[in-house]
Amino acid sequence: MPDPSQVFAAALAELESRGIRRRRRASTQQRDAVRYAVDGSRRISFASNDYLGLAQHPALIDAAREAAQRLGVGATASPLICGHSPSHAALEDELARFVGLPRAIYFYAGYAANVGTIPALVERGDALISDALNHACLIDGARLSRAELKVYAHNDLAALERALVETRGARRRLVIADAVFSMDGDLAPLPEMLALCERHDAWLMIDDAHGFGVLGEGGRGSLSHWFAGRGLREGAMPDRLIYMATLGKAAGVAGAFVAAVEPVIEWLVQRARTYFFATGAPPMVAETLRAALRVIESEGWRRERLAALRERLGAGLAALPWDAPRTCTAIQPVVIGDNARAMAVMAGLETRGLWVPAIRPPTVPEGTARLRITLSAAHADRDVDALLTALGELSRPAQ
Ligand SMILES: *Cc1c(COP(=O)(O)O)cnc(C)c1O
């Protein structure tokens, strides 16, 4: 019989031998949200999803402190027992109004939102139609649902329509897609997708983890980005749309929400297992998020700053030998291709005090290993310049 203590040690050794064992690093954020202390040395981070620099915002820190003193630090139970509070209720109302949908439900994490929502909406006998580059938690939610899964080529509307035709016999169809794809920073064509869903009587669920706070008027996210000119008001969005966004990225705090028409959200309260079998997020987190929403809306200069940094970075990257497709988000990929080369460039940046993650297959397609640069309104121009200088040095063949 194998020694039980060796079972996982052997599995870990195998990861090590394939060069895919990951290591966490205990890093401390400094006051400005993009400078970190890692193992005693300082790094400028282009790795975080704190796109607006809110994780260190004084108004959010004050809101957290005030709420902790007034409300304590724990929710004490799941939301259907006694873990739902006036703070959660107010946050949900404000989130729904913010994105222009009738009602919202707040989850303690984006992962939990997707893994709980998808199986609540579809089951065996239904069909899920999923973009090939969707985030892992949409895929996990799809697997848990037991609905038939069809994957269509990334952003390929003809392939999406074929999948809708092929699943005609299903009881209910749900199309799921990232609104902003997390490794490329490109957008899903929501108006065309919605039109296809209307034509084929399917539901559309979008994950706006990387668009909320960044895109659209006042940072209202991808719906505003695509539909603002077409009357984005409460009640004006189609009933078949289910909007999800996370609040640990541009909003700078934690958690996520799903917004849709009233009966869909009430159904999630009844049936999303990750919602009611988990302790609610602390009310102080909900209060901190309410402060974040006010800052997202009122400090438009943060999005302007992000756009200026994106222009500066994009112009500099154009002079390098790598493919760096321009985006309108805070995510900028630099496709290096070869895995080892991407790792070497990441290591070279690290020795220069710059923290940019390299992303390899299977997270991205084979042969497209890349740097995933994320910008934050908290970056200074000189941070971007330092990154461009370092990339210039590392791109030369002698390196
Ligand atoms: C980060 C992310 C999630 C998960 O959200 P968490 O709040 O971090 O659990 C879900 N979907 C996408 C597209 C993401 O990028």
XYZ file of C-alpha atoms and ligand atoms in Angstrom:
414
model
C 0.000 0.000 0.000
C 1.357 3.473 -0.809
C 2.342 5.650 2.113
C -0.508 8.236 2.342
C 1.900 11.018 3.235
C 3.629 10.429 -0.094
C 0.566 10.656 -2.338
C 0.440 14.421 -2.600
C 4.169 14.876 -2.187
C 4.570 12.832 -5.380
C 1.864 14.869 -7.126
C 3.663 18.077 -6.141
C 6.988 16.697 -7.352
C 5.364 16.029 -10.686
C 4.182 19.659 -10.933
C 7.704 20.735 -10.048
C 9.240 18.531 -12.759
C 6.866 19.979 -15.374
C 7.798 23.512 -14.345
C 4.204 24.426 -13.437
C 4.304 24.525 -9.654
C 3.117 27.963 -8.574
C 4.431 29.890 -5.604
C 2.666 32.524 -3.586
C 4.557 35.555 -2.446
C 3.616 37.463 0.655
C 3.479 41.005 -0.642
C 2.488 44.193 1.120
C 0.725 46.983 -0.713
C 2.122 50.414 -0.046
C -0.021 53.509 0.324
C -0.453 54.182 -3.386
C -1.741 50.709 -4.373
C 0.807 49.988 -7.124
C 4.002 49.827 -5.070
C 4.513 46.569 -3.209
C 7.086 45.218 -0.813
C 7.870 41.600 -1.774
C 10.325 39.598 0.303
C 11.858 42.839 1.551
C 12.385 44.427 -1.871
C 10.243 47.048 -3.580
C 8.309 46.415 -6.791
C 6.116 48.504 -9.027
C 3.159 46.279 -9.762
C 1.524 45.885 -13.162
C -0.190 42.785 -11.840
C -3.133 43.930 -9.757
C -6.725 44.409 -10.897
C -7.125 47.550 -8.782
C -7.687 49.518 -11.982
C -8.827 52.748 -10.376
C -6.470 52.666 -7.388
C -9.330 52.385 -4.895
C -7.894 49.689 -2.601
C -5.982 52.434 -0.771
C -8.555 55.227 -1.164
C -8.939 57.259 2.068
C -12.743 57.504 1.679
C -13.024 53.711 1.473
C -10.684 53.179 4.407
C -12.721 55.661 6.462
C -15.974 53.936 5.490
C -14.537 50.555 6.527
C -13.307 51.878 9.860
C -16.551 53.665 10.645
C -18.655 50.633 9.670
C -16.493 48.223 11.677
C -16.933 50.362 14.758
C -20.687 50.667 14.281
C -21.556 47.214 12.893
C -18.761 44.868 13.953
C -16.681 42.807 11.587
C -18.722 39.681 10.798
C -22.064 38.886 9.144
C -22.551 36.030 11.697
C -24.622 33.777 9.379
C -25.741 33.138 5.826
C -28.041 35.721 4.226
C -31.232 33.654 4.612
C -30.611 33.198 8.341
C -29.446 36.513 9.795
C -26.482 37.483 7.601
C -28.390 39.962 5.418
C -28.351 43.522 6.766
C -29.589 47.014 5.863
C -26.055 47.627 4.555
C -26.340 44.707 2.125
C -29.837 45.767 1.081
C -28.754 49.354 0.431
C -25.725 48.172 -1.535
C -27.882 45.924 -3.719
C -30.280 48.784 -4.491
C -27.415 51.097 -5.360
C -25.717 48.498 -7.577
C -28.927 47.837 -9.504
C -29.493 51.551 -10.083
C -25.848 52.035 -11.031
C -25.961 49.524 -13.892
C -29.554 50.297 -14.916
C -31.193 46.979 -14.069
C -34.186 46.431 -11.777
C -32.606 44.403 -8.982
C -29.245 43.035 -7.792
C -27.956 40.383 -5.411
C -24.572 40.675 -3.706
C -22.280 37.621 -3.354
C -19.137 37.391 -1.193
C -16.999 36.586 -4.293
C -17.213 36.607 -8.072
C -16.300 32.958 -8.185
C -19.237 32.184 -5.905
C -21.549 34.391 -7.986
C -20.867 32.474 -11.209
C -20.682 29.014 -9.688
C -23.956 29.660 -7.849
C -25.884 31.539 -10.534
C -25.360 29.308 -13.569
C -26.636 26.068 -11.953
C -29.587 28.011 -10.535
C -30.588 29.108 -14.038
C -30.006 25.959 -16.091
C -29.959 22.223 -15.386
C -30.063 18.863 -17.149
C -32.183 19.245 -20.295
C -31.016 22.854 -20.803
C -28.096 24.109 -22.880
C -25.229 26.446 -22.099
C -23.401 28.197 -24.903
C -20.001 29.490 -23.866
C -17.218 31.559 -25.478
C -13.975 29.559 -25.778
C -12.010 32.166 -23.782
C -14.405 32.456 -20.847
C -13.068 32.731 -17.302
C -12.610 29.489 -15.339
C -15.441 30.207 -12.913
C -18.012 30.432 -15.717
C -16.751 27.052 -16.864
C -16.947 25.607 -13.352
C -20.498 26.930 -13.010
C -21.356 25.358 -16.370
C -20.004 21.965 -15.261
C -21.910 22.070 -11.985
C -25.175 22.823 -13.770
C -25.174 19.541 -15.760
C -26.677 21.404 -18.724
C -25.371 20.425 -22.165
C -22.333 22.627 -22.916
C -21.492 24.038 -26.342
C -18.355 26.101 -26.767
C -18.105 28.585 -29.646
C -14.920 30.122 -31.068
C -13.940 33.345 -29.328
C -16.217 36.264 -30.288
C -17.358 34.394 -33.430
C -20.983 35.461 -33.942
C -21.577 32.964 -36.752
C -20.391 30.145 -34.490
C -22.598 31.455 -31.682
C -25.596 31.435 -33.991
C -24.811 27.870 -35.125
C -24.721 26.786 -31.482
C -28.092 28.469 -30.904
C -29.563 26.618 -33.877
C -28.059 23.299 -32.772
C -29.515 23.588 -29.262
C -33.048 24.381 -30.440
C -34.373 21.287 -28.699
C -33.179 22.312 -25.242
C -35.743 23.439 -22.693
C -33.843 26.654 -21.883
C -30.675 28.147 -23.402
C -28.176 30.406 -21.640
C -25.306 32.102 -23.473
C -22.423 32.961 -21.124
C -19.474 35.234 -21.900
C -16.948 37.548 -20.352
C -17.842 41.121 -21.342
C -14.109 41.965 -21.196
C -11.844 38.954 -21.698
C -9.431 38.706 -18.829
C -6.260 37.676 -20.689
C -6.685 39.824 -23.829
C -8.625 42.851 -22.621
C -10.878 42.709 -25.701
C -14.665 43.066 -25.557
C -17.544 40.738 -26.403
C -19.873 42.332 -29.017
C -22.832 42.579 -26.661
C -25.413 44.250 -28.962
C -24.998 41.581 -31.645
C -24.993 38.798 -29.043
C -28.137 40.145 -27.468
C -29.829 40.400 -30.870
C -28.972 36.741 -31.555
C -30.339 35.744 -28.151
C -33.563 37.621 -28.871
C -33.909 35.985 -32.274
C -33.368 32.503 -30.825
C -35.155 33.028 -27.527
C -32.075 32.439 -25.341
C -30.853 34.163 -22.165
C -27.584 36.089 -22.100
C -25.351 36.215 -19.011
C -22.268 38.416 -19.124
C -19.395 38.593 -16.650
C -18.165 42.187 -16.460
C -15.367 41.611 -13.915
C -12.979 43.773 -15.939
C -15.437 46.319 -17.350
C -17.271 47.449 -14.212
C -15.801 50.745 -12.978
C -13.628 51.087 -16.079
C -15.968 51.210 -19.083
C -19.083 53.228 -19.740
C -20.387 56.539 -18.503
C -19.441 57.089 -14.856
C -17.777 53.653 -14.837
C -21.144 51.907 -15.112
C -19.523 49.103 -17.041
C -20.031 47.259 -20.306
C -23.802 47.746 -20.565
C -23.327 51.481 -20.463
C -20.380 51.224 -22.871
C -22.489 49.449 -25.492
C -26.041 50.597 -24.817
C -25.909 54.078 -23.248
C -26.958 55.742 -26.509
C -29.856 53.292 -26.824
C -31.636 54.198 -23.609
C -29.923 52.461 -20.712
C -32.474 53.151 -18.024
C -34.030 50.960 -15.425
C -36.587 48.874 -17.257
C -35.095 49.636 -20.670
C -32.732 46.659 -20.793
C -34.164 43.421 -22.123
C -35.505 40.939 -19.600
C -33.286 38.157 -20.955
C -30.067 39.863 -19.819
C -28.230 38.720 -16.695
C -25.368 40.979 -15.693
C -22.608 39.935 -13.309
C -19.657 42.035 -12.130
C -17.032 41.665 -9.447
C -16.221 44.247 -6.791
C -12.679 43.197 -5.860
C -11.171 44.665 -9.037
C -11.924 48.247 -10.122
C -14.164 48.718 -7.060
C -11.125 47.926 -4.913
C -12.857 45.870 -2.207
C -14.366 42.349 -2.479
C -17.401 40.426 -3.642
C -19.598 40.548 -6.716
C -23.175 41.020 -7.804
C -25.663 39.743 -10.311
C -28.283 42.155 -11.682
C -31.354 41.334 -13.739
C -35.135 41.550 -13.672
C -36.836 41.041 -10.315
C -37.922 37.382 -10.675
C -34.464 36.257 -11.798
C -32.830 37.833 -8.751
C -35.512 36.492 -6.403
C -34.920 33.044 -7.946
C -31.192 33.376 -7.135
C -32.057 34.251 -3.520
C -34.014 30.974 -3.416
C -31.701 28.761 -5.464
C -28.085 29.971 -5.722
C -26.382 27.565 -3.325
C -23.198 29.625 -3.005
C -25.383 32.493 -1.802
C -27.336 30.882 1.011
C -25.004 28.077 2.089
C -22.209 30.572 2.776
C -21.776 33.141 5.513
C -22.627 36.579 4.178
C -19.910 39.109 3.494
C -19.412 41.379 6.530
C -21.725 44.424 6.544
C -18.599 46.590 6.818
C -17.596 45.307 3.375
C -20.989 46.315 1.999
C -20.584 49.806 3.506
C -17.083 50.099 2.059
C -18.492 49.172 -1.353
C -21.170 51.840 -1.068
C -18.349 54.357 -0.584
C -16.526 52.818 -3.571
C -19.576 53.313 -5.804
C -19.675 56.997 -4.907
C -15.970 57.366 -5.744
C -16.271 55.436 -9.028
C -19.022 57.791 -10.116
C -17.631 61.088 -8.861
C -13.914 60.707 -9.590
C -14.072 60.439 -13.371
C -10.475 61.675 -13.495
C -9.413 58.140 -12.518
C -10.765 56.752 -15.805
C -9.177 59.641 -17.720
C -5.877 58.896 -16.032
C -6.192 55.243 -16.989
C -6.852 56.210 -20.616
C -3.789 58.482 -20.684
C -1.577 55.740 -19.227
C -2.985 53.257 -21.741
C -2.094 55.608 -24.625
C 1.414 56.102 -23.282
C 1.960 52.367 -22.844
C 0.424 51.472 -26.222
C 2.547 54.011 -28.098
C 5.704 52.674 -26.457
C 4.826 49.024 -27.047
C 4.296 49.688 -30.768
C 8.073 50.156 -31.097
C 8.811 46.676 -29.695
C 8.999 43.451 -31.719
C 6.074 41.820 -29.894
C 2.394 41.765 -30.720
C 0.566 44.051 -28.282
C -3.031 44.497 -29.504
C -4.516 47.810 -28.338
C -7.486 47.561 -26.000
C -9.896 50.054 -24.440
C -9.555 48.489 -20.988
C -6.903 48.398 -18.257
C -5.547 45.078 -19.559
C -2.687 45.140 -22.056
C -1.323 41.810 -23.323
C 2.170 41.569 -24.819
C 2.299 38.282 -26.727
C 5.790 36.788 -26.589
C 4.903 33.320 -27.916
C 7.438 30.932 -26.454
C 6.862 29.872 -22.825
C 10.491 29.997 -21.722
C 11.030 33.374 -23.387
C 7.981 34.835 -21.650
C 9.278 33.557 -18.306
C 12.721 35.043 -19.025
C 11.222 38.448 -19.810
C 9.168 38.317 -16.609
C 12.318 37.471 -14.625
C 14.241 40.286 -16.330
C 11.520 42.758 -15.369
C 11.604 41.476 -11.822
C 15.322 42.161 -11.444
C 14.489 45.728 -12.498
C 11.868 46.084 -9.747
C 8.862 45.600 -12.064
C 6.178 43.031 -11.371
C 4.356 41.806 -14.493
C 2.927 38.278 -14.586
C 3.695 35.953 -17.487
C 0.692 33.845 -18.497
C 1.302 30.471 -20.124
C -0.828 27.710 -21.608
C -3.259 26.265 -20.651
C -4.497 29.627 -19.333
C -3.882 31.018 -22.858
C -3.680 29.107 -26.188
C -0.475 27.201 -27.022
C 2.194 29.435 -28.587
C 0.738 32.665 -27.139
C 2.563 32.902 -23.803
C 2.405 36.522 -22.830
C 2.882 39.253 -20.319
C -0.390 40.482 -18.883
C 0.157 44.111 -18.008
C -2.565 45.785 -15.987
C -2.677 49.509 -15.475
C -4.060 51.431 -12.540
C -4.995 55.078 -12.168
C -2.480 54.967 -9.303
C 0.453 54.505 -11.728
C 2.630 57.515 -12.504
C 3.814 58.254 -16.059
C 7.319 57.400 -14.919
C 6.164 53.903 -13.876
C 5.005 53.213 -17.436
C 8.212 54.739 -18.809
C 10.293 52.471 -16.570
C 8.366 49.450 -17.838
C 8.848 50.487 -21.485
C 12.576 51.048 -20.998
C 12.969 47.637 -19.386
C 10.942 45.893 -22.102
C 13.064 47.650 -24.742
C 16.240 46.261 -23.168
C 14.783 42.779 -22.785
C 13.514 42.648 -26.369
C 16.985 42.958 -27.877
C 18.434 39.656 -29.167
C 21.612 39.981 -27.043
C 19.434 39.480 -23.996
C -11.710 37.685 -11.150
C -12.793 37.131 -11.973
C -13.841 36.422 -11.392
C -13.839 36.022 -9.936
O -14.147 37.079 -9.115
P -13.656 37.059 -7.591
O -14.429 38.121 -6.941
O -12.181 37.302 -7.642
O -13.976 35.698 -7.047
C -14.894 36.058 -12.187
N -14.899 36.313 -13.515
C -13.882 36.955 -14.128
C -13.938 37.208 -15.583
C -12.787 37.370 -13.376
O -11.769 37.986 -13.963
